[in-house]
Amino acid sequence: MLFRATLILACLITAPFLGCGGCAGKSSGTQAERLTPAVDGGAHNDGGAHADSQAELEELQPLDRHLFLAAGTLDEGNRYASTVMVTAYEPMPQTICSGILLNPRLVLTAGHCVCPKRQDPSAGVEGGLLIDPTACAKIAAVTTVSYEPAKAQHKSNARTRVYEGEVRPHRELRIVLDAQATVVSNHADLAVITLDEPVEGPVPTITLADSEPQANEALVMAGYGHDKRFGGIFGARYFRKNTVTKVPTPFTGRLLFEQHGTFLYNGFPGGPCFREDGSSRWLAGISSIGTDKELSLTSTHFHRDWLRAEMQEPGQKRK
């Protein structure tokens, strides 16, 4: 299941720009080869997949290049290497999200990344859709990405590794969308994934912000750009600053932040939002569901009790 899902993930992201000629995959070989996605455009497997993101960017048309440049800065220095890619299994559609490693066995992402929209009369909106914990995926794939030092001018390689884990949405997750997919209400858009095995390599300690973000505060967002009209490039992790435009009420924990235009990678769904001061960093929120007219994030400070409980819960391997 993991190999199949990984190939789907790679094809889904690279197909809009690169075609999917390299997504046939292998059914034999080493375990590492089977666990890593086949990526068209120069990738190869020698214990990990290497995606030359910069070379792929150079092949894009001017409009597409503008799209990727506007996504932010490519994280070639691995400053945000704890930011991972997340793709849930059935019954979710083939959707790519971001997430953040809270520790070597635990990933935090958005609830809507692992729980599908569905028709439900309890949504209370005619023709509306509901996202809640009752129909979420049980298992999700998590892909770590680390960039190796540049081996040629203007080029950098990304090493990926895929893990599986059990999905646990926030028990109070409830998002209501109207018939036009506009957010009517949004509460507790969070979920964690407990990995079957710890990720390789050190994982930086994540410190939760001790206060809510303020209006006009600049937060650093990190994630894997994906626009529903254009797709993306596998393993391309970006970061950029976004300004908070509306702080949460005492009852929702939902903030709004500025947009960067119509055809841009808005929000990095499921990705972390950090408060930074020099070399210090605090997790302030997770990018939530939004629209072209309204982008939001879920405050981690608001849900700090749930998060701390999840971070202390010992991981259990699936049987």
mmCIF file of C-alpha atoms in Angstrom:
data_model
loop_
_atom_site.group_PDB
_atom_site.id
_atom_site.type_symbol
_atom_site.label_atom_id
_atom_site.label_comp_id
_atom_site.label_asym_id
_atom_site.label_seq_id
_atom_site.Cartn_x
_atom_site.Cartn_y
_atom_site.Cartn_z
ATOM 1 C CA MET A 1 0.000 0.000 0.000
ATOM 2 C CA LEU A 2 2.837 2.392 0.879
ATOM 3 C CA PHE A 3 4.589 1.999 -2.469
ATOM 4 C CA ARG A 4 1.321 2.443 -4.386
ATOM 5 C CA ALA A 5 0.439 5.567 -2.430
ATOM 6 C CA THR A 6 3.932 6.990 -2.906
ATOM 7 C CA LEU A 7 3.771 6.570 -6.663
ATOM 8 C CA ILE A 8 0.361 8.239 -6.720
ATOM 9 C CA LEU A 9 1.821 11.105 -4.673
ATOM 10 C CA ALA A 10 4.750 11.578 -7.045
ATOM 11 C CA CYS A 11 2.596 11.413 -10.179
ATOM 12 C CA LEU A 12 0.012 13.768 -8.752
ATOM 13 C CA ILE A 13 2.528 16.509 -8.038
ATOM 14 C CA THR A 14 4.840 16.214 -11.017
ATOM 15 C CA ALA A 15 2.323 15.446 -13.759
ATOM 16 C CA PRO A 16 1.062 19.021 -14.369
ATOM 17 C CA PHE A 17 4.551 20.199 -15.362
ATOM 18 C CA LEU A 18 6.722 17.211 -16.120
ATOM 19 C CA GLY A 19 4.492 14.453 -17.405
ATOM 20 C CA CYS A 20 4.422 11.146 -15.591
ATOM 21 C CA GLY A 21 6.717 9.027 -17.680
ATOM 22 C CA GLY A 22 8.854 8.252 -14.636
ATOM 23 C CA CYS A 23 5.959 7.261 -12.370
ATOM 24 C CA ALA A 24 5.649 3.637 -13.404
ATOM 25 C CA GLY A 25 7.817 2.678 -10.444
ATOM 26 C CA LYS A 26 9.533 -0.598 -9.564
ATOM 27 C CA SER A 27 8.035 -3.687 -8.044
ATOM 28 C CA SER A 28 11.414 -5.088 -7.027
ATOM 29 C CA GLY A 29 14.721 -3.842 -5.678
ATOM 30 C CA THR A 30 15.808 -2.763 -2.221
ATOM 31 C CA GLN A 31 13.324 -1.720 0.442
ATOM 32 C CA ALA A 32 14.557 1.860 0.189
ATOM 33 C CA GLU A 33 13.851 1.860 -3.546
ATOM 34 C CA ARG A 34 10.343 0.573 -2.967
ATOM 35 C CA LEU A 35 9.679 3.183 -0.282
ATOM 36 C CA THR A 36 10.778 6.178 -2.329
ATOM 37 C CA PRO A 37 8.823 7.734 -5.198
ATOM 38 C CA ALA A 38 9.953 7.590 -8.798
ATOM 39 C CA VAL A 39 10.188 11.194 -9.925
ATOM 40 C CA ASP A 40 10.459 12.168 -13.564
ATOM 41 C CA GLY A 41 13.013 14.747 -14.628
ATOM 42 C CA GLY A 42 16.361 13.388 -13.465
ATOM 43 C CA ALA A 43 15.505 11.602 -10.236
ATOM 44 C CA HIS A 44 17.307 8.391 -9.318
ATOM 45 C CA ASN A 45 17.270 5.884 -6.484
ATOM 46 C CA ASP A 46 20.389 4.905 -4.521
ATOM 47 C CA GLY A 47 18.867 4.520 -1.086
ATOM 48 C CA GLY A 48 16.696 7.630 -1.586
ATOM 49 C CA ALA A 49 15.061 9.570 -4.378
ATOM 50 C CA HIS A 50 16.857 12.696 -5.637
ATOM 51 C CA ALA A 51 14.691 15.385 -7.205
ATOM 52 C CA ASP A 52 16.541 18.234 -8.877
ATOM 53 C CA SER A 53 13.975 20.893 -8.034
ATOM 54 C CA GLN A 54 16.008 23.832 -9.295
ATOM 55 C CA ALA A 55 16.567 22.222 -12.703
ATOM 56 C CA GLU A 56 12.842 21.529 -12.938
ATOM 57 C CA LEU A 57 12.089 25.149 -12.112
ATOM 58 C CA GLU A 58 14.365 26.297 -14.917
ATOM 59 C CA GLU A 59 12.284 24.307 -17.430
ATOM 60 C CA LEU A 60 9.002 26.032 -16.550
ATOM 61 C CA GLN A 61 7.296 28.674 -18.650
ATOM 62 C CA PRO A 62 7.494 32.317 -17.450
ATOM 63 C CA LEU A 63 4.048 32.271 -15.793
ATOM 64 C CA ASP A 64 4.816 28.999 -14.045
ATOM 65 C CA ARG A 65 8.218 30.285 -12.899
ATOM 66 C CA HIS A 66 6.495 33.326 -11.403
ATOM 67 C CA LEU A 67 4.148 30.973 -9.554
ATOM 68 C CA PHE A 68 6.998 29.076 -7.924
ATOM 69 C CA LEU A 69 9.044 32.174 -7.151
ATOM 70 C CA ALA A 70 6.017 33.686 -5.426
ATOM 71 C CA ALA A 71 5.686 30.571 -3.274
ATOM 72 C CA GLY A 72 8.654 31.866 -1.287
ATOM 73 C CA THR A 73 12.254 30.765 -0.859
ATOM 74 C CA LEU A 74 13.291 27.192 -1.612
ATOM 75 C CA ASP A 75 14.562 25.703 1.665
ATOM 76 C CA GLU A 76 17.875 24.425 0.275
ATOM 77 C CA GLY A 77 19.589 24.970 3.634
ATOM 78 C CA ASN A 78 17.204 22.557 5.424
ATOM 79 C CA ARG A 79 16.141 25.256 7.867
ATOM 80 C CA TYR A 80 12.640 23.753 7.912
ATOM 81 C CA ALA A 81 13.531 20.095 7.381
ATOM 82 C CA SER A 82 10.992 19.071 10.059
ATOM 83 C CA THR A 83 8.275 20.160 7.639
ATOM 84 C CA VAL A 84 7.032 17.045 5.859
ATOM 85 C CA MET A 85 4.634 16.062 3.082
ATOM 86 C CA VAL A 86 1.411 14.302 4.094
ATOM 87 C CA THR A 87 -0.916 12.212 1.930
ATOM 88 C CA ALA A 88 -3.804 10.317 3.516
ATOM 89 C CA TYR A 89 -5.095 6.957 2.302
ATOM 90 C CA GLU A 90 -8.737 6.067 1.669
ATOM 91 C CA PRO A 91 -11.291 7.554 1.877
ATOM 92 C CA MET A 92 -9.403 10.770 1.130
ATOM 93 C CA PRO A 93 -8.930 12.038 -2.428
ATOM 94 C CA GLN A 94 -5.367 12.133 -3.716
ATOM 95 C CA THR A 95 -4.452 15.349 -1.922
ATOM 96 C CA ILE A 96 -1.009 16.593 -0.923
ATOM 97 C CA CYS A 97 -0.593 18.531 2.323
ATOM 98 C CA SER A 98 2.239 19.581 4.602
ATOM 99 C CA GLY A 99 2.855 18.834 8.262
ATOM 100 C CA ILE A 100 5.432 19.260 11.012
ATOM 101 C CA LEU A 101 7.372 16.658 13.002
ATOM 102 C CA LEU A 102 6.703 17.306 16.684
ATOM 103 C CA ASN A 103 9.056 14.463 17.582
ATOM 104 C CA PRO A 104 10.527 11.486 15.667
ATOM 105 C CA ARG A 105 7.243 9.549 15.875
ATOM 106 C CA LEU A 106 4.588 12.284 15.745
ATOM 107 C CA VAL A 107 3.445 14.576 12.906
ATOM 108 C CA LEU A 108 1.001 17.477 13.257
ATOM 109 C CA THR A 109 -1.065 18.504 10.241
ATOM 110 C CA ALA A 110 -4.473 19.992 9.440
ATOM 111 C CA GLY A 111 -7.577 17.896 10.065
ATOM 112 C CA HIS A 112 -8.969 18.626 6.609
ATOM 113 C CA CYS A 113 -5.840 17.010 5.122
ATOM 114 C CA VAL A 114 -6.842 13.602 6.500
ATOM 115 C CA CYS A 115 -10.649 13.888 6.824
ATOM 116 C CA PRO A 116 -12.806 14.246 3.674
ATOM 117 C CA LYS A 117 -15.669 16.603 2.979
ATOM 118 C CA ARG A 118 -19.062 14.923 2.982
ATOM 119 C CA GLN A 119 -22.719 15.781 2.688
ATOM 120 C CA ASP A 120 -24.379 15.813 6.094
ATOM 121 C CA PRO A 121 -27.676 17.382 7.213
ATOM 122 C CA SER A 122 -26.051 18.363 10.502
ATOM 123 C CA ALA A 123 -23.894 20.888 8.602
ATOM 124 C CA GLY A 124 -26.914 23.192 8.789
ATOM 125 C CA VAL A 125 -26.217 24.758 5.385
ATOM 126 C CA GLU A 126 -28.212 23.941 2.261
ATOM 127 C CA GLY A 127 -25.961 22.068 -0.140
ATOM 128 C CA GLY A 128 -23.144 22.400 2.361
ATOM 129 C CA LEU A 129 -20.352 20.020 3.326
ATOM 130 C CA LEU A 130 -19.054 18.854 6.669
ATOM 131 C CA ILE A 131 -15.569 17.803 7.780
ATOM 132 C CA ASP A 132 -15.434 16.063 11.162
ATOM 133 C CA PRO A 133 -13.694 13.065 12.798
ATOM 134 C CA THR A 134 -16.300 10.472 11.802
ATOM 135 C CA ALA A 135 -15.000 9.636 8.299
ATOM 136 C CA CYS A 136 -11.249 10.273 8.430
ATOM 137 C CA ALA A 137 -8.513 8.198 6.859
ATOM 138 C CA LYS A 138 -7.040 5.641 9.233
ATOM 139 C CA ILE A 139 -3.532 5.683 7.728
ATOM 140 C CA ALA A 140 -1.401 8.387 6.110
ATOM 141 C CA ALA A 141 1.983 8.492 4.381
ATOM 142 C CA VAL A 142 4.533 11.036 5.601
ATOM 143 C CA THR A 143 7.478 12.012 3.380
ATOM 144 C CA THR A 144 10.567 13.664 4.831
ATOM 145 C CA VAL A 145 12.713 15.792 2.516
ATOM 146 C CA SER A 146 16.320 16.852 3.104
ATOM 147 C CA TYR A 147 18.406 18.757 0.598
ATOM 148 C CA GLU A 148 21.995 17.753 -0.022
ATOM 149 C CA PRO A 149 24.736 20.318 -0.657
ATOM 150 C CA ALA A 150 24.730 21.682 -4.188
ATOM 151 C CA LYS A 151 26.656 19.380 -6.519
ATOM 152 C CA ALA A 152 26.628 21.747 -9.469
ATOM 153 C CA GLN A 153 25.940 25.412 -9.967
ATOM 154 C CA HIS A 154 22.228 26.276 -9.572
ATOM 155 C CA LYS A 155 21.384 22.682 -8.648
ATOM 156 C CA SER A 156 20.391 20.942 -5.417
ATOM 157 C CA ASN A 157 19.228 17.406 -4.738
ATOM 158 C CA ALA A 158 16.491 16.342 -2.356
ATOM 159 C CA ARG A 159 16.611 13.035 -0.495
ATOM 160 C CA THR A 160 13.208 11.669 0.470
ATOM 161 C CA ARG A 161 12.012 8.912 2.792
ATOM 162 C CA VAL A 162 8.432 7.746 3.231
ATOM 163 C CA TYR A 163 6.872 6.559 6.487
ATOM 164 C CA GLU A 164 3.391 5.363 7.430
ATOM 165 C CA GLY A 165 1.363 6.183 10.496
ATOM 166 C CA GLU A 166 -1.993 6.118 12.207
ATOM 167 C CA VAL A 167 -4.218 9.197 11.913
ATOM 168 C CA ARG A 168 -5.792 10.799 14.996
ATOM 169 C CA PRO A 169 -7.890 13.894 14.248
ATOM 170 C CA HIS A 170 -8.702 16.448 16.931
ATOM 171 C CA ARG A 171 -11.834 15.218 18.683
ATOM 172 C CA GLU A 172 -13.538 18.622 18.197
ATOM 173 C CA LEU A 173 -12.731 18.960 14.489
ATOM 174 C CA ARG A 174 -15.693 20.532 12.725
ATOM 175 C CA ILE A 175 -15.541 22.501 9.464
ATOM 176 C CA VAL A 176 -18.670 23.556 7.566
ATOM 177 C CA LEU A 177 -18.484 24.674 3.933
ATOM 178 C CA ASP A 178 -21.339 26.069 1.855
ATOM 179 C CA ALA A 179 -22.281 24.891 -1.634
ATOM 180 C CA GLN A 180 -19.560 27.133 -3.108
ATOM 181 C CA ALA A 181 -16.934 25.613 -0.775
ATOM 182 C CA THR A 182 -16.672 28.853 1.224
ATOM 183 C CA VAL A 183 -15.825 28.309 4.881
ATOM 184 C CA VAL A 184 -18.890 28.908 7.054
ATOM 185 C CA SER A 185 -17.306 27.747 10.305
ATOM 186 C CA ASN A 186 -13.960 26.202 11.204
ATOM 187 C CA HIS A 187 -12.960 24.733 14.552
ATOM 188 C CA ALA A 188 -10.019 22.536 15.600
ATOM 189 C CA ASP A 189 -8.660 21.877 12.093
ATOM 190 C CA LEU A 190 -5.879 19.669 13.459
ATOM 191 C CA ALA A 191 -4.773 16.033 13.379
ATOM 192 C CA VAL A 192 -1.717 14.047 14.376
ATOM 193 C CA ILE A 193 -0.124 11.037 12.701
ATOM 194 C CA THR A 194 1.682 8.508 14.893
ATOM 195 C CA LEU A 195 4.405 6.917 12.782
ATOM 196 C CA ASP A 196 5.065 3.174 12.836
ATOM 197 C CA GLU A 197 8.799 3.852 13.161
ATOM 198 C CA PRO A 198 10.766 6.966 14.105
ATOM 199 C CA VAL A 199 12.176 9.081 11.304
ATOM 200 C CA GLU A 200 15.871 8.845 10.579
ATOM 201 C CA GLY A 201 18.171 11.573 11.796
ATOM 202 C CA PRO A 202 17.751 14.180 14.527
ATOM 203 C CA VAL A 203 14.469 16.077 14.871
ATOM 204 C CA PRO A 204 14.694 19.595 16.358
ATOM 205 C CA THR A 205 12.735 20.189 19.544
ATOM 206 C CA ILE A 206 9.461 21.969 18.793
ATOM 207 C CA THR A 207 8.473 24.689 21.260
ATOM 208 C CA LEU A 208 4.859 25.848 21.277
ATOM 209 C CA ALA A 209 4.218 29.596 21.260
ATOM 210 C CA ASP A 210 3.227 30.838 24.720
ATOM 211 C CA SER A 211 0.777 33.439 23.392
ATOM 212 C CA GLU A 212 -1.561 34.031 20.480
ATOM 213 C CA PRO A 213 -0.265 35.723 17.311
ATOM 214 C CA GLN A 214 -1.165 39.404 17.127
ATOM 215 C CA ALA A 215 -2.645 41.446 14.288
ATOM 216 C CA ASN A 216 0.056 42.573 11.827
ATOM 217 C CA GLU A 217 2.537 40.074 13.276
ATOM 218 C CA ALA A 218 4.670 38.374 10.620
ATOM 219 C CA LEU A 219 4.791 34.578 10.878
ATOM 220 C CA VAL A 220 7.069 32.327 8.859
ATOM 221 C CA MET A 221 5.145 29.640 6.982
ATOM 222 C CA ALA A 222 6.803 26.535 5.585
ATOM 223 C CA GLY A 223 5.470 23.812 3.332
ATOM 224 C CA TYR A 224 5.258 22.178 -0.048
ATOM 225 C CA GLY A 225 3.609 24.472 -2.559
ATOM 226 C CA HIS A 226 0.582 23.104 -4.343
ATOM 227 C CA ASP A 227 -1.977 25.105 -6.316
ATOM 228 C CA LYS A 228 -5.140 23.283 -7.407
ATOM 229 C CA ARG A 229 -4.810 24.740 -10.914
ATOM 230 C CA PHE A 230 -1.113 24.154 -11.462
ATOM 231 C CA GLY A 231 0.042 21.278 -9.283
ATOM 232 C CA GLY A 232 3.595 21.350 -7.979
ATOM 233 C CA ILE A 233 7.049 19.823 -7.998
ATOM 234 C CA PHE A 234 7.781 16.864 -5.745
ATOM 235 C CA GLY A 235 9.967 17.664 -2.757
ATOM 236 C CA ALA A 236 10.101 21.442 -3.309
ATOM 237 C CA ARG A 237 9.806 22.924 0.205
ATOM 238 C CA TYR A 238 9.357 26.676 0.514
ATOM 239 C CA PHE A 239 9.149 29.209 3.311
ATOM 240 C CA ARG A 240 7.932 32.796 3.398
ATOM 241 C CA LYS A 241 6.582 35.439 5.768
ATOM 242 C CA ASN A 242 2.862 36.074 6.024
ATOM 243 C CA THR A 243 1.192 38.810 8.057
ATOM 244 C CA VAL A 244 -1.670 38.064 10.436
ATOM 245 C CA THR A 245 -4.730 40.139 9.502
ATOM 246 C CA LYS A 246 -7.251 38.884 12.072
ATOM 247 C CA VAL A 247 -6.617 37.341 15.474
ATOM 248 C CA PRO A 248 -8.700 34.491 16.906
ATOM 249 C CA THR A 249 -11.793 34.997 19.016
ATOM 250 C CA PRO A 250 -11.859 33.379 22.470
ATOM 251 C CA PHE A 251 -13.962 30.542 21.004
ATOM 252 C CA THR A 252 -12.452 29.529 17.644
ATOM 253 C CA GLY A 253 -8.642 29.573 17.630
ATOM 254 C CA ARG A 254 -8.751 30.543 13.951
ATOM 255 C CA LEU A 255 -6.637 33.380 12.512
ATOM 256 C CA LEU A 256 -6.639 34.971 9.079
ATOM 257 C CA PHE A 257 -3.516 35.983 7.172
ATOM 258 C CA GLU A 258 -2.689 37.946 4.052
ATOM 259 C CA GLN A 259 -2.877 36.555 0.535
ATOM 260 C CA HIS A 260 -0.193 36.792 -2.116
ATOM 261 C CA GLY A 261 -2.406 36.893 -5.196
ATOM 262 C CA THR A 262 -4.682 34.690 -7.280
ATOM 263 C CA PHE A 263 -2.275 32.260 -8.935
ATOM 264 C CA LEU A 264 0.067 31.662 -6.037
ATOM 265 C CA TYR A 265 0.722 28.904 -3.550
ATOM 266 C CA ASN A 266 -1.566 30.143 -0.844
ATOM 267 C CA GLY A 267 -1.129 28.785 2.616
ATOM 268 C CA PHE A 268 0.750 25.455 2.330
ATOM 269 C CA PRO A 269 -2.251 23.510 3.798
ATOM 270 C CA GLY A 270 -1.292 21.622 6.939
ATOM 271 C CA GLY A 271 2.106 23.335 7.122
ATOM 272 C CA PRO A 272 3.574 25.007 10.218
ATOM 273 C CA CYS A 273 3.528 28.725 10.988
ATOM 274 C CA PHE A 274 6.360 29.928 13.192
ATOM 275 C CA ARG A 275 7.062 32.951 15.330
ATOM 276 C CA GLU A 276 10.782 33.629 14.965
ATOM 277 C CA ASP A 277 13.282 35.844 16.741
ATOM 278 C CA GLY A 278 16.822 35.407 15.513
ATOM 279 C CA SER A 279 17.682 31.723 15.844
ATOM 280 C CA SER A 280 14.743 31.065 18.206
ATOM 281 C CA ARG A 281 11.526 29.596 16.844
ATOM 282 C CA TRP A 282 8.083 28.796 18.259
ATOM 283 C CA LEU A 283 5.218 26.940 16.591
ATOM 284 C CA ALA A 284 2.290 29.377 16.440
ATOM 285 C CA GLY A 285 -0.166 27.631 14.124
ATOM 286 C CA ILE A 286 -1.018 25.184 11.367
ATOM 287 C CA SER A 287 -2.228 26.386 7.978
ATOM 288 C CA SER A 288 -5.931 25.616 7.725
ATOM 289 C CA ILE A 289 -8.533 25.231 5.006
ATOM 290 C CA GLY A 290 -9.259 28.391 3.045
ATOM 291 C CA THR A 291 -10.344 29.891 -0.247
ATOM 292 C CA ASP A 292 -8.888 32.326 -2.773
ATOM 293 C CA LYS A 293 -10.498 35.131 -0.767
ATOM 294 C CA GLU A 294 -9.765 33.993 2.773
ATOM 295 C CA LEU A 295 -6.694 32.217 4.106
ATOM 296 C CA SER A 296 -6.533 30.946 7.656
ATOM 297 C CA LEU A 297 -4.471 29.087 10.209
ATOM 298 C CA THR A 298 -5.313 27.246 13.410
ATOM 299 C CA SER A 299 -3.659 28.549 16.555
ATOM 300 C CA THR A 300 -1.554 25.974 18.400
ATOM 301 C CA HIS A 301 -1.669 28.110 21.551
ATOM 302 C CA PHE A 302 -5.465 27.865 21.572
ATOM 303 C CA HIS A 303 -5.241 24.053 21.378
ATOM 304 C CA ARG A 304 -2.120 23.728 23.543
ATOM 305 C CA ASP A 305 -3.674 21.320 26.086
ATOM 306 C CA TRP A 306 -4.671 18.848 23.355
ATOM 307 C CA LEU A 307 -1.284 19.202 21.663
ATOM 308 C CA ARG A 308 0.707 18.646 24.838
ATOM 309 C CA ALA A 309 -1.357 15.564 25.627
ATOM 310 C CA GLU A 310 -0.689 14.174 22.133
ATOM 311 C CA MET A 311 3.023 14.909 22.402
ATOM 312 C CA GLN A 312 3.215 13.007 25.700
ATOM 313 C CA GLU A 313 1.190 10.030 24.463
ATOM 314 C CA PRO A 314 3.545 7.111 23.743
ATOM 315 C CA GLY A 315 3.291 5.936 20.128
ATOM 316 C CA GLN A 316 1.936 2.451 19.482
ATOM 317 C CA LYS A 317 2.801 0.478 16.379
ATOM 318 C CA ARG A 318 -0.117 -0.745 14.306
ATOM 319 C CA LYS A 319 -0.742 -4.474 14.281
#
